[in-house]
CSV table of C-alpha atoms in Angstrom, one decimal:
chain,number,residue,atom,x,y,z
A,13,UNK,CA,0.0,0.0,0.1
A,14,UNK,CA,1.1,3.5,-0.8
A,15,UNK,CA,0.5,6.9,1.2
A,16,UNK,CA,-0.6,10.2,0.0
A,17,UNK,CA,2.9,11.5,1.5
A,18,UNK,CA,4.8,8.9,-0.8
A,19,UNK,CA,2.8,10.2,-3.9
A,20,UNK,CA,3.4,13.7,-2.8
A,21,UNK,CA,7.3,13.4,-2.4
A,22,UNK,CA,7.2,11.5,-6.1
A,23,UNK,CA,5.4,14.5,-7.0
A,24,UNK,CA,7.4,17.1,-5.4
A,25,UNK,CA,10.5,16.0,-8.2
A,26,UNK,CA,8.4,17.0,-10.9
A,27,UNK,CA,9.2,20.4,-12.1
A,28,UNK,CA,7.8,20.2,-15.7
A,29,UNK,CA,5.9,18.0,-18.0
A,30,UNK,CA,9.3,16.7,-19.4
A,31,UNK,CA,9.5,15.1,-15.7
A,32,UNK,CA,6.2,13.0,-16.4
A,33,UNK,CA,7.9,9.8,-17.3
A,34,UNK,CA,9.9,9.5,-14.3
A,35,UNK,CA,7.1,10.3,-12.1
A,36,UNK,CA,5.3,7.6,-14.0
A,37,UNK,CA,8.0,5.0,-12.6
A,38,UNK,CA,7.9,6.4,-9.2
A,39,UNK,CA,4.3,6.0,-9.0
A,40,UNK,CA,4.5,2.3,-10.3
A,41,UNK,CA,7.0,1.4,-7.9
A,42,UNK,CA,4.9,2.5,-5.1
A,43,UNK,CA,2.1,0.2,-6.3
A,44,UNK,CA,0.0,2.7,-8.2
A,45,UNK,CA,-2.0,0.8,-10.9
A,46,UNK,CA,-4.0,4.2,-12.0
A,47,UNK,CA,-5.3,7.4,-11.3
A,48,UNK,CA,-7.9,10.1,-12.2
A,49,UNK,CA,-7.1,13.8,-11.9
A,50,UNK,CA,-9.7,16.4,-11.9
A,51,UNK,CA,-8.9,20.0,-13.3
A,52,UNK,CA,-11.1,22.1,-11.6
A,53,UNK,CA,-9.4,21.7,-8.2
A,54,UNK,CA,-6.7,19.0,-8.8
A,55,UNK,CA,-8.1,16.3,-6.6
A,56,UNK,CA,-7.0,13.1,-7.6
A,57,UNK,CA,-8.0,9.4,-7.0
A,58,UNK,CA,-5.0,6.8,-6.7
A,59,UNK,CA,-5.6,3.1,-7.1
A,60,UNK,CA,-3.7,0.1,-6.2
A,61,UNK,CA,-3.7,-3.7,-5.9
A,62,UNK,CA,-6.4,-5.5,-4.5
A,63,UNK,CA,-8.8,-2.4,-4.8
A,64,UNK,CA,-6.8,-0.2,-2.6
A,65,UNK,CA,-7.7,3.4,-3.1
A,66,UNK,CA,-6.8,6.8,-1.6
A,67,UNK,CA,-7.6,10.3,-2.7
A,68,UNK,CA,-6.0,13.7,-2.3
A,69,UNK,CA,-7.9,16.8,-1.3
A,70,UNK,CA,-8.3,19.6,-4.1
A,71,UNK,CA,-7.3,22.8,-4.1
A,72,UNK,CA,-9.3,25.4,-2.0
A,73,UNK,CA,-10.1,27.6,-5.2
A,74,UNK,CA,-11.4,26.1,-8.0
A,75,UNK,CA,-10.7,26.8,-11.8
A,76,UNK,CA,-13.6,27.5,-14.2
A,77,UNK,CA,-13.6,24.9,-16.9
A,78,UNK,CA,-14.4,26.0,-20.4
A,79,UNK,CA,-17.6,24.9,-21.8
A,80,UNK,CA,-16.2,23.8,-25.1
A,81,UNK,CA,-13.3,21.9,-25.7
A,82,UNK,CA,-10.6,23.5,-27.8
A,83,UNK,CA,-8.3,20.6,-29.2
A,84,UNK,CA,-5.6,22.6,-31.2
A,85,UNK,CA,-5.2,24.9,-28.0
A,86,UNK,CA,-4.9,22.1,-25.8
A,87,UNK,CA,-2.5,20.1,-28.0
A,88,UNK,CA,-0.2,23.1,-28.2
A,89,UNK,CA,-0.5,23.7,-24.4
A,90,UNK,CA,0.4,20.3,-23.5
A,91,UNK,CA,3.2,20.0,-26.2
A,92,UNK,CA,4.5,23.1,-24.4
A,93,UNK,CA,4.2,21.5,-20.9
A,94,UNK,CA,5.8,18.5,-22.2
A,95,UNK,CA,8.9,20.2,-23.3
A,96,UNK,CA,9.0,21.8,-20.0
A,97,UNK,CA,8.0,25.1,-20.6
A,98,UNK,CA,5.5,25.4,-18.0
A,99,UNK,CA,5.1,24.5,-14.4
A,100,UNK,CA,2.0,22.1,-13.3
A,101,UNK,CA,-0.4,25.1,-12.3
A,102,UNK,CA,0.0,26.6,-15.4
A,103,UNK,CA,-0.8,23.1,-17.1
A,104,UNK,CA,-4.1,22.9,-15.2
A,105,UNK,CA,-5.1,26.5,-15.9
A,106,UNK,CA,-4.5,25.5,-19.8
A,107,UNK,CA,-6.7,22.3,-19.6
A,108,UNK,CA,-9.4,24.5,-17.8
A,109,UNK,CA,-9.3,27.1,-20.9
A,110,UNK,CA,-9.3,24.5,-23.2
A,111,UNK,CA,-12.3,22.4,-21.7
A,112,UNK,CA,-10.3,19.8,-20.2
A,113,UNK,CA,-12.2,18.2,-17.1
A,114,UNK,CA,-9.9,15.5,-16.1
A,115,UNK,CA,-7.0,12.7,-17.3
A,116,UNK,CA,-7.2,9.3,-16.5
A,117,UNK,CA,-3.6,7.3,-16.4
A,118,UNK,CA,-3.7,3.5,-16.7
A,119,UNK,CA,-0.1,2.1,-15.7
A,120,UNK,CA,-0.6,-1.2,-17.2
A,121,UNK,CA,-1.3,0.3,-20.7
A,122,UNK,CA,0.9,3.5,-19.9
A,123,UNK,CA,-1.8,5.7,-21.4
A,124,UNK,CA,-2.8,9.2,-20.4
A,125,UNK,CA,-6.5,9.9,-21.5
A,126,UNK,CA,-7.7,13.3,-21.6
A,127,UNK,CA,-11.7,14.2,-21.3
A,128,UNK,CA,-13.4,16.9,-21.8
A,129,UNK,CA,-16.4,18.6,-19.8
A,130,UNK,CA,-18.8,16.2,-21.6
A,131,UNK,CA,-17.2,13.2,-20.8
A,132,UNK,CA,-15.6,12.5,-24.1
A,133,UNK,CA,-12.0,10.9,-24.5
A,134,UNK,CA,-10.5,13.6,-26.4
A,135,UNK,CA,-6.8,12.7,-26.8
A,136,UNK,CA,-5.0,9.4,-25.8
A,137,UNK,CA,-1.3,9.4,-25.3
A,138,UNK,CA,1.4,6.7,-24.7
A,139,UNK,CA,3.7,7.8,-21.6
A,140,UNK,CA,7.1,7.2,-22.6
A,141,UNK,CA,9.4,5.2,-20.6
A,142,UNK,CA,12.9,6.6,-19.5
């Protein structure tokens, strides 16, 4: 089993989207099998083996999500973040303005799927291994 403190410690090593693959490896080492992060307040539900789950609290202030998905803007912002040009909070704000509600990461498939505010899967990415 893993703790929120262990997850927090791993996340503290992430400075930009360029660090995401290493972060994923750290979470796998902890025993996390998937997680779901909500953009509006950044709360996340982490799942592990044997049905173990733990959730993180979100921010006290929330972001307003655009009601319409803007795919071109989101993909440009995501690429910029993955290149290390933005920090995590900036990425969350960019997701909100592009109509992204959440993302789900599946460790066994090494995918990150982004969903719009209507619940549509709008982008599935393979997570590169280090």
